[in-house]
Coordinates of C-alpha atoms in Angstrom, one line a residue:
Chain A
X190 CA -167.6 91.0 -152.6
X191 CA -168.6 91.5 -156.0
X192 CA -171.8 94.1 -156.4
X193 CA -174.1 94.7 -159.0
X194 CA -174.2 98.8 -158.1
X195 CA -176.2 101.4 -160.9
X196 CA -174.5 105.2 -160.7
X197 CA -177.4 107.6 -160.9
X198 CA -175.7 110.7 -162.5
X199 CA -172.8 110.6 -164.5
X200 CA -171.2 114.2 -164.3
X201 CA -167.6 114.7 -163.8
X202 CA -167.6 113.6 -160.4
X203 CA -170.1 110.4 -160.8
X204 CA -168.6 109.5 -164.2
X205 CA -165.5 109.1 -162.4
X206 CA -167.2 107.0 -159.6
X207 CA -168.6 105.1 -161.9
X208 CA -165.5 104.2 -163.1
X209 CA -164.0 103.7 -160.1
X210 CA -167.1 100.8 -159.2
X211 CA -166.0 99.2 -162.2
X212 CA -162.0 99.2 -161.4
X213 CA -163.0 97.7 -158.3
X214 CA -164.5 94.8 -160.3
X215 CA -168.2 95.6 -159.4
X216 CA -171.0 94.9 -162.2
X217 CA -171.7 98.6 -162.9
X218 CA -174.4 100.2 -164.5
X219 CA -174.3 104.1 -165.5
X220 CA -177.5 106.4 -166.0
X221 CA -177.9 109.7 -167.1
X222 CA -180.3 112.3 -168.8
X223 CA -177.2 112.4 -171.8
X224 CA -177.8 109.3 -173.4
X225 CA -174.1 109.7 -174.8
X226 CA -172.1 109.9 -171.3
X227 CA -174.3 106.1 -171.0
X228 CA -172.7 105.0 -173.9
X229 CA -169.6 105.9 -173.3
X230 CA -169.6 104.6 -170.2
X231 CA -170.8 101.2 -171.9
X232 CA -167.6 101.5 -173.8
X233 CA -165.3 101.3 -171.6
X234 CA -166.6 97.9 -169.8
X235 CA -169.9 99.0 -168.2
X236 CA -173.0 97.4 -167.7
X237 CA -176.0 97.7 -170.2
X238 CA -179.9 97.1 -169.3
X239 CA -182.7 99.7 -168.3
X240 CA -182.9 101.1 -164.7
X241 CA -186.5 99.6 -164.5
X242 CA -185.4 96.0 -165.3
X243 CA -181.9 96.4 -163.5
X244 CA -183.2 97.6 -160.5
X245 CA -184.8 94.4 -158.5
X246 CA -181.1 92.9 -158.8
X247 CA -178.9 96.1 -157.3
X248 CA -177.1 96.2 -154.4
X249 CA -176.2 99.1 -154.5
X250 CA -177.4 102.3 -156.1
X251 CA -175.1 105.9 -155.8
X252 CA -177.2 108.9 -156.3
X253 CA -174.6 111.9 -157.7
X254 CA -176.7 114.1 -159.0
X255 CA -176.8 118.3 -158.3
X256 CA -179.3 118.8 -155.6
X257 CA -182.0 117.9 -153.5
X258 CA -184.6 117.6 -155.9
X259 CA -183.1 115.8 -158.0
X260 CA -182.0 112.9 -155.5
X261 CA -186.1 113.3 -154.5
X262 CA -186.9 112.7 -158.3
X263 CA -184.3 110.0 -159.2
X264 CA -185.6 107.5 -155.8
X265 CA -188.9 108.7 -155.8
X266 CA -190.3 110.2 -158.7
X267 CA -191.9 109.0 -161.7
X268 CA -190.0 106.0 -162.5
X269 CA -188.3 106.3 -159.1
X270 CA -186.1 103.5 -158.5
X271 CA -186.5 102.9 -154.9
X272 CA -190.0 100.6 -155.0
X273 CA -187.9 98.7 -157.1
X274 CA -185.2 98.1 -156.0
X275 CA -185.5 94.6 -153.4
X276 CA -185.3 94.8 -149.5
X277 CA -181.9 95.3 -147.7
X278 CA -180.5 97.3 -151.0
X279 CA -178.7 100.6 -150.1
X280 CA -178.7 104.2 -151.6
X281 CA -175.1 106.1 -151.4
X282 CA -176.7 109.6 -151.7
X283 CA -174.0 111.7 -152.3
X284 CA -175.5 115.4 -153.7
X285 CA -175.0 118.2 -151.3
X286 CA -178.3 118.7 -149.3
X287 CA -180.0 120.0 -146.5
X288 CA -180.0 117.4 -143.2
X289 CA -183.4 117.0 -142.6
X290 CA -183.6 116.3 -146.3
X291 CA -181.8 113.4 -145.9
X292 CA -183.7 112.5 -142.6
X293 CA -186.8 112.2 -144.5
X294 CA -185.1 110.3 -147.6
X295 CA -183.3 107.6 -144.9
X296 CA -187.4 107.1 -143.5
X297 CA -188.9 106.9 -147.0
X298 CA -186.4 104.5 -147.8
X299 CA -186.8 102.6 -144.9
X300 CA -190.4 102.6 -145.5
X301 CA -189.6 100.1 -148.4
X302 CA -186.8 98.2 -146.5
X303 CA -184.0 100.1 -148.4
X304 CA -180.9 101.5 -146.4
X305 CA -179.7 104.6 -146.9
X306 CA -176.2 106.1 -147.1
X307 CA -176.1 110.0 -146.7
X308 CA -172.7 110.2 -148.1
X309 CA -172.0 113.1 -149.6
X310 CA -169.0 113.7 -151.4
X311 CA -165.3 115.5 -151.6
X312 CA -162.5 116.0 -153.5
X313 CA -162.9 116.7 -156.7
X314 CA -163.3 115.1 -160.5
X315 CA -159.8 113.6 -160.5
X316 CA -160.0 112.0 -157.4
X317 CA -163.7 110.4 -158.1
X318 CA -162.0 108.8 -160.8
X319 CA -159.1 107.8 -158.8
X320 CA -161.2 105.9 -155.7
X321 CA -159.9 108.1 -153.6
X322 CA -162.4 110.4 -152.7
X323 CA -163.8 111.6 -149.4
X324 CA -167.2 110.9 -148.0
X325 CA -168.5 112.3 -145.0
X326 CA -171.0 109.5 -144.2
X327 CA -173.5 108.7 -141.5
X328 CA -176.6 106.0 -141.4
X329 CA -177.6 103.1 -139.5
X330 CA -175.0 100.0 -139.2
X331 CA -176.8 98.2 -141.7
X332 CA -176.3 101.2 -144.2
X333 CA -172.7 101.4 -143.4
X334 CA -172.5 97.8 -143.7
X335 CA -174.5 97.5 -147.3
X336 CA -172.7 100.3 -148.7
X337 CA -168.9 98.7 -147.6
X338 CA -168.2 97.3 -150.5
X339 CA -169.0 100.5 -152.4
X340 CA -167.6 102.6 -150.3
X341 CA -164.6 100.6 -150.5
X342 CA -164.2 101.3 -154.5
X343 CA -165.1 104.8 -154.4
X344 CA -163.3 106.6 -151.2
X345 CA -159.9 106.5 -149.6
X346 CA -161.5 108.5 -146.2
X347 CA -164.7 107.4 -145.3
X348 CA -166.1 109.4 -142.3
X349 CA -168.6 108.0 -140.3
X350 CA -170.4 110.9 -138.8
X351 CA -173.2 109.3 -136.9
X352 CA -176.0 106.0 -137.0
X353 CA -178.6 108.4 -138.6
X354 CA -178.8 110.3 -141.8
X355 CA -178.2 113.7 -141.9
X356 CA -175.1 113.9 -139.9
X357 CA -173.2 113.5 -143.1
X358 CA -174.8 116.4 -145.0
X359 CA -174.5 118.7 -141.8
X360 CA -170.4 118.0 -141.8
X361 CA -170.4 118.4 -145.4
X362 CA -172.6 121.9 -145.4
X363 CA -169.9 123.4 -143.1
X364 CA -166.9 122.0 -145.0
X365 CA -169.2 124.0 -148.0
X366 CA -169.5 127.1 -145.8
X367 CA -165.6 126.9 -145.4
X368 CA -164.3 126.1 -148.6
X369 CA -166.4 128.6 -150.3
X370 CA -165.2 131.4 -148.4
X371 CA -161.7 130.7 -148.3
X372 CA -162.4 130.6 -152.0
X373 CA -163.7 134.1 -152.3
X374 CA -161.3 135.8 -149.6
X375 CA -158.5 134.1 -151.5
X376 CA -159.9 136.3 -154.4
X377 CA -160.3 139.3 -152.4
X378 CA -156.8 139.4 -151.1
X379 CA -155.2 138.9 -154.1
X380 CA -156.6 141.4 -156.0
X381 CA -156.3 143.4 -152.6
X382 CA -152.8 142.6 -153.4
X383 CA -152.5 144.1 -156.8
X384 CA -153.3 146.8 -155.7
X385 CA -150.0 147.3 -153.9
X386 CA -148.1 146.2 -156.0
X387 CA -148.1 142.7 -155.1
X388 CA -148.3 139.8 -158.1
X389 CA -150.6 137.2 -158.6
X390 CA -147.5 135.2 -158.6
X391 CA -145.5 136.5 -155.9
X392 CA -149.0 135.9 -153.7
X393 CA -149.2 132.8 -154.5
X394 CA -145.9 131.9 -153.9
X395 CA -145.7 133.7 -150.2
X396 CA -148.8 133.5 -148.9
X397 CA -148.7 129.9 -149.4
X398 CA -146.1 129.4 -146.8
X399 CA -147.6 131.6 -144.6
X400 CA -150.5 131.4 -141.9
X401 CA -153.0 133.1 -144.4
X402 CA -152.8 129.8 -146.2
X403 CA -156.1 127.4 -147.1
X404 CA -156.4 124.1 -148.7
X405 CA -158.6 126.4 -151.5
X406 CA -156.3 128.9 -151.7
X407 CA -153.4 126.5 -152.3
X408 CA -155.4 124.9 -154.8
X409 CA -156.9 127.3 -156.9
X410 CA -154.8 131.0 -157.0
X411 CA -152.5 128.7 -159.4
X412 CA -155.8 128.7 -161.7
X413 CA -155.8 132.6 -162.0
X414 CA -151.8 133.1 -162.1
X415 CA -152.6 131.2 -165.4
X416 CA -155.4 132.7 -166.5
X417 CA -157.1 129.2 -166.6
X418 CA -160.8 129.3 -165.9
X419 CA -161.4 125.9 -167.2
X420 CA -163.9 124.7 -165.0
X421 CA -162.8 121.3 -162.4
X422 CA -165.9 123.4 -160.1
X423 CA -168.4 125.6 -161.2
X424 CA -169.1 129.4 -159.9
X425 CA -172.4 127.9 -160.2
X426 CA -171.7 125.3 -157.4
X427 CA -171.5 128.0 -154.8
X428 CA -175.0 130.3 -155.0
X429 CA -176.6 126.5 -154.6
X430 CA -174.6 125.1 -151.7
X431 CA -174.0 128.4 -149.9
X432 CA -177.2 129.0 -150.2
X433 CA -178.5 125.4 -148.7
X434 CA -176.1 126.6 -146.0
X435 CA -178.0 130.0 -145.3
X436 CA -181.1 128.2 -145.7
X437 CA -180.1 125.7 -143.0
X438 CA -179.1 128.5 -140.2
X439 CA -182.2 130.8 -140.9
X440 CA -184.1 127.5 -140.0
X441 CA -181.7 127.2 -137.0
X442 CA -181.9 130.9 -135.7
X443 CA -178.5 131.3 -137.3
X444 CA -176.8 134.6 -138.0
X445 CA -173.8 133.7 -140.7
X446 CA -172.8 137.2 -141.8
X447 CA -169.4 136.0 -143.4
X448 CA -171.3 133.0 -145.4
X449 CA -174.0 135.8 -146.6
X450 CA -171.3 138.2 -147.9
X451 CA -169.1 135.5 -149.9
X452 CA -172.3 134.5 -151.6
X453 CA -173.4 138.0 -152.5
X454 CA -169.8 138.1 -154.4
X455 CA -170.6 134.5 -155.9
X456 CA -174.1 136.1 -157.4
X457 CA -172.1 139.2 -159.0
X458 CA -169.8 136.4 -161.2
X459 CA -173.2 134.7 -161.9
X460 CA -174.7 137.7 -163.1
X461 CA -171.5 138.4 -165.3
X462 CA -172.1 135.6 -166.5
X463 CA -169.0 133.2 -165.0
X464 CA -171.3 130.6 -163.8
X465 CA -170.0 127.9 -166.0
X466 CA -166.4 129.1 -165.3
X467 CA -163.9 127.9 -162.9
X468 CA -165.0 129.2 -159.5
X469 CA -161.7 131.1 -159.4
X470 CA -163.4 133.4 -162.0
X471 CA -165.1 135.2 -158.8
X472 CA -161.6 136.7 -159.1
X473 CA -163.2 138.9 -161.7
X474 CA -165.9 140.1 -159.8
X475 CA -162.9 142.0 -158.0
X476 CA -160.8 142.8 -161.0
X477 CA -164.0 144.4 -162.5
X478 CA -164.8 146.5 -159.4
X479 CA -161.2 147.9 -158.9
X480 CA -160.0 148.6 -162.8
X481 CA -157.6 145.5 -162.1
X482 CA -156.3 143.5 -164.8
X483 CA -155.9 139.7 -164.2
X484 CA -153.1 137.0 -165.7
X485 CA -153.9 136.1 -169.4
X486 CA -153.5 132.3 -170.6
X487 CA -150.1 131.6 -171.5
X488 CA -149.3 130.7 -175.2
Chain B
X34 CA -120.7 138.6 -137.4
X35 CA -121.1 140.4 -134.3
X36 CA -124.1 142.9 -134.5
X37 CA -124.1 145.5 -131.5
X38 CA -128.5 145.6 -132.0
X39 CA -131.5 147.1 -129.7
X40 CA -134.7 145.5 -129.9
X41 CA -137.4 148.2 -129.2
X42 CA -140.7 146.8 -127.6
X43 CA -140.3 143.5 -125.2
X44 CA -143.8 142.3 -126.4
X45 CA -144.6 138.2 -126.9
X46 CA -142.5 138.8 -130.3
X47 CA -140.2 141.1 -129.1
X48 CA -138.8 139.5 -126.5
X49 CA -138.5 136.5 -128.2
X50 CA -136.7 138.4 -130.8
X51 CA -134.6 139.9 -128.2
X52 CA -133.4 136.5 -127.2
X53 CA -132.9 135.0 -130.6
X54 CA -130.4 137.9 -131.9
X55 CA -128.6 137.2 -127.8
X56 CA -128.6 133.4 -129.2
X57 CA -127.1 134.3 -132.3
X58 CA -124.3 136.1 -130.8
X59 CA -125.3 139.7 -131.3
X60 CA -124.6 141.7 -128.4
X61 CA -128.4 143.1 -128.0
X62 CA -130.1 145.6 -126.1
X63 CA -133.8 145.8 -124.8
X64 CA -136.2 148.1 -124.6
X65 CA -139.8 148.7 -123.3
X66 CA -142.0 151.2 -121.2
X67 CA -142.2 148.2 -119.0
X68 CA -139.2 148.5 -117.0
X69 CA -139.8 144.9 -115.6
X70 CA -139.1 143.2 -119.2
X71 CA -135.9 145.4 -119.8
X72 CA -134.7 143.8 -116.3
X73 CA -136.1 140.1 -117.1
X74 CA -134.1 140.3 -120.3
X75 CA -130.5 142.0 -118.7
X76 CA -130.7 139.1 -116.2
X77 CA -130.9 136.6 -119.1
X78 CA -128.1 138.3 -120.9
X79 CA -129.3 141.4 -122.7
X80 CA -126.6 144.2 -122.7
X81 CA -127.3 147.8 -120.2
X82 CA -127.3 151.0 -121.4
X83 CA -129.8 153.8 -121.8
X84 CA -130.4 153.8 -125.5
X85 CA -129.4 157.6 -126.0
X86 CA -125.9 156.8 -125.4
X87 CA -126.0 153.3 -127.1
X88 CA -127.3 154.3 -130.4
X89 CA -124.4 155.9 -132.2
X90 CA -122.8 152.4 -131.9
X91 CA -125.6 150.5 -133.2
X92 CA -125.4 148.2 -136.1
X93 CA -129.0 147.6 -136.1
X94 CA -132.3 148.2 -135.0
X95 CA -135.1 146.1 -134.4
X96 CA -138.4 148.1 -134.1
X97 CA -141.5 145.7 -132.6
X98 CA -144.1 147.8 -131.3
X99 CA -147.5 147.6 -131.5
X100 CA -148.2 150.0 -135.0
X101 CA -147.5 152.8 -137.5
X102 CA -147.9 155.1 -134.7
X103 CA -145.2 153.8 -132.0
X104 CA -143.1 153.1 -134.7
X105 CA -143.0 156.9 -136.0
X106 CA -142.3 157.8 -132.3
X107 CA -139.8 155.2 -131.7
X108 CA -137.8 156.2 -134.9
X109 CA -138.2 160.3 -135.2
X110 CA -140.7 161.1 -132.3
X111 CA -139.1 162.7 -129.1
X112 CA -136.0 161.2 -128.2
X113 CA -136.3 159.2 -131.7
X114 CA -133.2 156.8 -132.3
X115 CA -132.9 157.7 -135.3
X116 CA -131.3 160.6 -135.8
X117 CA -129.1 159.3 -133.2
X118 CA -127.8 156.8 -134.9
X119 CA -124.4 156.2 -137.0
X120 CA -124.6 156.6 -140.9
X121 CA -125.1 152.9 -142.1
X122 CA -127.1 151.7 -139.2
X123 CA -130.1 149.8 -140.2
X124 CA -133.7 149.7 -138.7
X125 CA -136.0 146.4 -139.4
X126 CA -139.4 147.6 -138.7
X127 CA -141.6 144.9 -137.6
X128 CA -145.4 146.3 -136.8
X129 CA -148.1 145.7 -139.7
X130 CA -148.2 149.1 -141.1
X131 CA -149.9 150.7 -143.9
X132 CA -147.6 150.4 -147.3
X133 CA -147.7 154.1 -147.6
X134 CA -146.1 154.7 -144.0
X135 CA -143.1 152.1 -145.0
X136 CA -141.9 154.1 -147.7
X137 CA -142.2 157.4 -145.8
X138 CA -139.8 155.6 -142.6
X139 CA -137.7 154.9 -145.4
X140 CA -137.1 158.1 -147.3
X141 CA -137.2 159.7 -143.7
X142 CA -134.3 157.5 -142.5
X143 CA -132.6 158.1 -145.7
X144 CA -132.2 161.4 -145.1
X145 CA -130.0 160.5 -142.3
X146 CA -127.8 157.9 -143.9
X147 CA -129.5 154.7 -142.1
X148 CA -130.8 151.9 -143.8
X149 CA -134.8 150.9 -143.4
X150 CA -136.1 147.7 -144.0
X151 CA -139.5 147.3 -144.1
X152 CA -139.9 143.8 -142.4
X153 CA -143.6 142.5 -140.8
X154 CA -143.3 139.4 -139.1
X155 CA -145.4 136.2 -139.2
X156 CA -145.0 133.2 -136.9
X157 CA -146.1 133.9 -133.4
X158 CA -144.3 134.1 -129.9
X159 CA -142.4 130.4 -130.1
X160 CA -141.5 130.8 -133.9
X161 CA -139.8 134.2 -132.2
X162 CA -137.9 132.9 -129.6
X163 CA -136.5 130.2 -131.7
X164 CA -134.8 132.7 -134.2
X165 CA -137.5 130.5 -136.9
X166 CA -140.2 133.6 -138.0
X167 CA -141.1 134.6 -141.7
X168 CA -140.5 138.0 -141.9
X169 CA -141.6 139.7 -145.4
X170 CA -138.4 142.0 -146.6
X171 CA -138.8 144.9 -148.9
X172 CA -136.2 147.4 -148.9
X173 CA -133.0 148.7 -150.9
X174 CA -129.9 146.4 -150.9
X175 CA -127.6 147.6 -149.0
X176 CA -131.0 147.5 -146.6
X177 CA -130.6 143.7 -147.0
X178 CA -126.9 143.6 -146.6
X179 CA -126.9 145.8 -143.6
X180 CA -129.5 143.7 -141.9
X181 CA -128.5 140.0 -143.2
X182 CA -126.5 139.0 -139.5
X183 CA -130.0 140.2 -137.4
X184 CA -132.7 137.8 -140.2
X185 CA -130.6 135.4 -139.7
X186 CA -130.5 135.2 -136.1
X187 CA -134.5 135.9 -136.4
X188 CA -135.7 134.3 -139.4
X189 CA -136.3 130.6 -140.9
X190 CA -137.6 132.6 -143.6
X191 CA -136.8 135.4 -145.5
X192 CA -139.0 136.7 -148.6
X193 CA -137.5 139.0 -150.2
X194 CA -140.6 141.6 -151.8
X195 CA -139.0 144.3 -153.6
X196 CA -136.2 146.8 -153.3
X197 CA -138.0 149.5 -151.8
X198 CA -139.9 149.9 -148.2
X199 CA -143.6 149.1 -148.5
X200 CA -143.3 145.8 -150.3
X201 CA -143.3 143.5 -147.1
X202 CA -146.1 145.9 -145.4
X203 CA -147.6 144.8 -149.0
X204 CA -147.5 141.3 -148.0
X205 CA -148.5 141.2 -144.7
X206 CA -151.7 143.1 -145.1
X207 CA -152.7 141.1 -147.8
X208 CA -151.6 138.3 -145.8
X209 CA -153.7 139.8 -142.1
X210 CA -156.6 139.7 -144.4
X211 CA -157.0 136.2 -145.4
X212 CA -155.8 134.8 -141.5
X213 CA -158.5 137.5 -139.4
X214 CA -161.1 136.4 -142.1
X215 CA -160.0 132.5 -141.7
X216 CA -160.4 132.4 -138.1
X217 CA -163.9 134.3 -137.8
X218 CA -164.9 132.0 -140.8
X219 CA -164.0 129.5 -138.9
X220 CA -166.2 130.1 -135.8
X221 CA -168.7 130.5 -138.0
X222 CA -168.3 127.2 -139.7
X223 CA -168.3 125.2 -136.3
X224 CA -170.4 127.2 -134.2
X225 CA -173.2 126.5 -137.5
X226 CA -172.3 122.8 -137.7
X227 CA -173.2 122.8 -133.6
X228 CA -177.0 123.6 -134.3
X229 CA -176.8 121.0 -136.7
X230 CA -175.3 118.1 -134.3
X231 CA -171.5 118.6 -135.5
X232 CA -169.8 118.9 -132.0
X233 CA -166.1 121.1 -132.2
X234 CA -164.3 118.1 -131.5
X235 CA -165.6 116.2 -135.0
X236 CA -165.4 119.4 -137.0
X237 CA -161.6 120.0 -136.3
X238 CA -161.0 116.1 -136.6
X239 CA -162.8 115.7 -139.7
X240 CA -162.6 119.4 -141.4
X241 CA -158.9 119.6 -140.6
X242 CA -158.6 117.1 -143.8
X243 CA -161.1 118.0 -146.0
X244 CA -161.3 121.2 -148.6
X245 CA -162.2 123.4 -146.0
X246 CA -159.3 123.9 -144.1
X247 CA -157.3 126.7 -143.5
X248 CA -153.5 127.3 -141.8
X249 CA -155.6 128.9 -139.0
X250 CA -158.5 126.8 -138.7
X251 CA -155.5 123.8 -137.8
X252 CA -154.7 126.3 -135.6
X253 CA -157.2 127.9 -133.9
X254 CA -160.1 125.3 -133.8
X255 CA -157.8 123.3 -131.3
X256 CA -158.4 126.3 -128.5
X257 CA -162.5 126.2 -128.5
X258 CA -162.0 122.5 -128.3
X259 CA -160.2 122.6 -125.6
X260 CA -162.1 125.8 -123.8
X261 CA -158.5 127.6 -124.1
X262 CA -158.7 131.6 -124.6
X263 CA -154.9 131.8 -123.4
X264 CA -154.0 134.8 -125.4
X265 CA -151.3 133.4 -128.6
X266 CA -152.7 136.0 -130.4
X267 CA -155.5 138.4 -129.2
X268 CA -158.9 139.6 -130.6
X269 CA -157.5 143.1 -130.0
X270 CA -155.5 142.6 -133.3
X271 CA -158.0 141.9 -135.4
X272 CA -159.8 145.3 -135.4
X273 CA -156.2 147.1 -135.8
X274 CA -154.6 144.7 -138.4
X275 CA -158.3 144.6 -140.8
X276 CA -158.6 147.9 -139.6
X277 CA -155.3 149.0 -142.0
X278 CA -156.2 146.9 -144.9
X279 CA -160.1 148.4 -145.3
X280 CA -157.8 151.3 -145.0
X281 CA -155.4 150.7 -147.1
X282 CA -158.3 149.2 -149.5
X283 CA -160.5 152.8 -149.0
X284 CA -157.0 154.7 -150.5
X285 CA -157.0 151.7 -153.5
X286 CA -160.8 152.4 -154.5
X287 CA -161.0 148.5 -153.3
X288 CA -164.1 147.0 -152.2
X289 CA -163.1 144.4 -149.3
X290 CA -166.5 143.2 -148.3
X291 CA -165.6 140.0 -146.7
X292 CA -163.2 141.7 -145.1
X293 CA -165.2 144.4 -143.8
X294 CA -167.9 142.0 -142.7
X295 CA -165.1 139.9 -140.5
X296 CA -163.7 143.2 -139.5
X297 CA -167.3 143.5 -137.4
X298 CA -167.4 140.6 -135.4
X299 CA -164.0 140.9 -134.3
X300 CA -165.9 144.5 -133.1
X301 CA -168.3 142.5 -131.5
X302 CA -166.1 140.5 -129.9
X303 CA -164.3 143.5 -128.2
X304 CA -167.6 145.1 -127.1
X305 CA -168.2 141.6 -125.4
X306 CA -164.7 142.6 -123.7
X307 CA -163.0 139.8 -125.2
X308 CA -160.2 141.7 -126.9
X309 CA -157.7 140.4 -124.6
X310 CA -158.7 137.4 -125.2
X311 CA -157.0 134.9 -127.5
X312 CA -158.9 135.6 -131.1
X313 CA -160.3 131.9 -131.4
X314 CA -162.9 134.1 -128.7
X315 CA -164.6 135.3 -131.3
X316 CA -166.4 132.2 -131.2
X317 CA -168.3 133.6 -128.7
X318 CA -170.3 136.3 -130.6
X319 CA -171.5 133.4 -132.6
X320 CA -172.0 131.2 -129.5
X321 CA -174.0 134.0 -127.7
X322 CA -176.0 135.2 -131.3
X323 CA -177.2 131.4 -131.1
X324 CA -177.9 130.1 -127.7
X325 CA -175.0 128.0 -128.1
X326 CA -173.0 126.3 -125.3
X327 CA -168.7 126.1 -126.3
X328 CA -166.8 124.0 -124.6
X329 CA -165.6 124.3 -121.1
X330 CA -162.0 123.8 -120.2
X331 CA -161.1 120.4 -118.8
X332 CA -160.1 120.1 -115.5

């Protein structure tokens, strides 16, 4: 089934998704605040026409934006595109969030006959582009069934996590939780390492094979054994979605004492001013506070 | 070739051990303060004798007790083998010990012509008695050549860290650090997605292939779904194993605050008297912290 979908947000994971839509043979249209990442996207096959005019023919319309606010803003702001959009259209919302954010976006939406997909997102820029992401999704039948098509183009494992919003952004805050700890504790050993004499390289090569292993720490020690802080995720991603996790357990009752401490190390590389580095850059934070010095770039 | 080789402490590795280096053809000899294992393992094959009078014929020694302590008692303490021992003999010492107290065993044993390799295991009880562990080598050549017929019947994996003592202690701390900070993160990571609706048996389906997994999560997660606090491994490690790396860490000037902040619910946990427990229990401090109901073993 061929859709007419827009892609809200055209960053490196939703420029990639966008792409993907189009691969799958979808009429796609892209929209972002950079007028240029529009035009390239028109470029390279897609769809051209203003969100307002566009909107009353969608399908389909994926939300990849950074946070909750945003999401709010794009479907209901000034210019939102929700009242617009015709009845039994569906919103993909894939931007981390809070649950019961997503519970009130799913009952505004309804309120105008519009599904709603709480879908967020995994597995990085490469794979968006690829159609071979992960989304952890939950939302009525009708949602699931609206967004099919899409979901089809953009993801190679869809989860379905429950028939209401929210139960996709609750999986996805404790994946969050997870993979940004294992993130910093990868750092912490390493460097823990060094200090005994133990490589960057030799760590990475051991401890891979070993049962201090994680999917984070497989995939990003090799970033600071080159000395390669090109950024494929942010430090900057962490202080936000840790922080939407510690916000979500103090409305819980929830002590997270492990979470808490990771992020206090995320906020030191922010304030050295790494937030636009790779998030393996927290490694500095360490190397900083032991006299340590980390791999250089190769030539 | 034939190794004549005692293996010190009949724990859930040692004994396993025992019976590898029986299965590989060694003629072996066990020992523990339990007198019940020694006889389990003579009735199975083990070779008799009161280690006194076996030692000078030893080829090699495998030392698996519980830390630095009863391996300085077992090798030089009262009635240590040691000095016992024939020139060329070689001891694999197996406990997670500080660095620092490797390469003091080894210029110790030195000093009386026997070979030390320092030599921490990874794996677990079944990896043991199926001669199929990692074991993290440091230690001189003829360390490595004097020990080569006992890995072998012991190991699937050998890494070889250095050629001095204090290398593989290296490893494994670095290595205890990430696994006790992977399996309290994750019983914080599902016991927070249960107040948000995520039951245990979705987060280990679903997290097991996302970003956020971990060797021990895979592991571990499995044994609060299934209400199973069997003791694999138990809590009581946690606080003994972390316990050397923050101290190992205080030596380095290293700050280890994830560590340290793991390192306190495993206290937790044993003040709940759950050390005996298998270490997925440390679920329960977060369980009880939150009102939360685990699951119950099935009938």
């Amino acid at each position: 089934m061929t859709y007419k979908t827009a892609v809200i947000g055209l960053g490196s994971m939703g420029y990639g998704m966008a792409q993907s839509a189009l691969a799958a043979g979808h009429q796609t249209y892209g929209y972002d605040r950079v007028a240029a990442q529009m035009d390239r996207f028109v470029a390279q096959g897609g769809a051209k026409g203003a969100l307002a005019e566009v909107a009353p023919q969608l399908d389909a319309v994926v939300v990849v934006v950074l946070n909750a606010d945003q999401t709010q803003a794009v479907l209901f702001g000034e210019d939102g595109v929700v009242p617009r959009l015709s009845k039994g259209a569906v919103v993909l919302a894939c931007a981390t969030v809070p649950p019961a954010f997503a519970k009130d976006m799913e009952a505004q939406c309804a309120a105008h006959g519009v599904h709603y997909l709480d879908a967020p997102i995994s597995g990085g820029s490469i794979k968006a582009a690829q159609g071979a992401l992960s989304i952890m999704a939950a939302g009525t039948p009708d949602a699931f069934k609206a967004a099919k098509p899409v979901l089809d183009a953009l993801a190679e494992t869809v989860f379905e996590l429950g028939d209401a919003a929210g139960g996709g952004s609750a999986m996805k805050a404790v994946n969050q939780l997870l993979a940004g700890v294992h993130i910093a504790t990868m750092a912490e050993a390493m460097t823990f390492g060094m200090t005994q004499g133990v490589t960057p390289e030799k760590f990475t090569e051991v401890i891979s094979k070993c049962a201090g292993s994680s999917w984070m720490l497989e995939n990003r020690a090799p970033h600071i054994v080159a000395g390669d802080y090109t950024p494929h995720s942010q430090v900057n991603i962490w202080p936000k979605d840790l922080g939407i996790v510690l916000d979500v357990a103090k409305s819980a009752g929830f002590s997270a004492p492990i979470t808490a401490t990771a992020l206090q190390q995320y906020m030191v590389a922010v304030g050295m001013g790494l937030g636009a580095e790779d998030d393996a850059a927290i490694a500095k934070v360490y190397a900083r506070n032991a006299g340590l010095d980390l791999p250089k770039p190769k030539d």
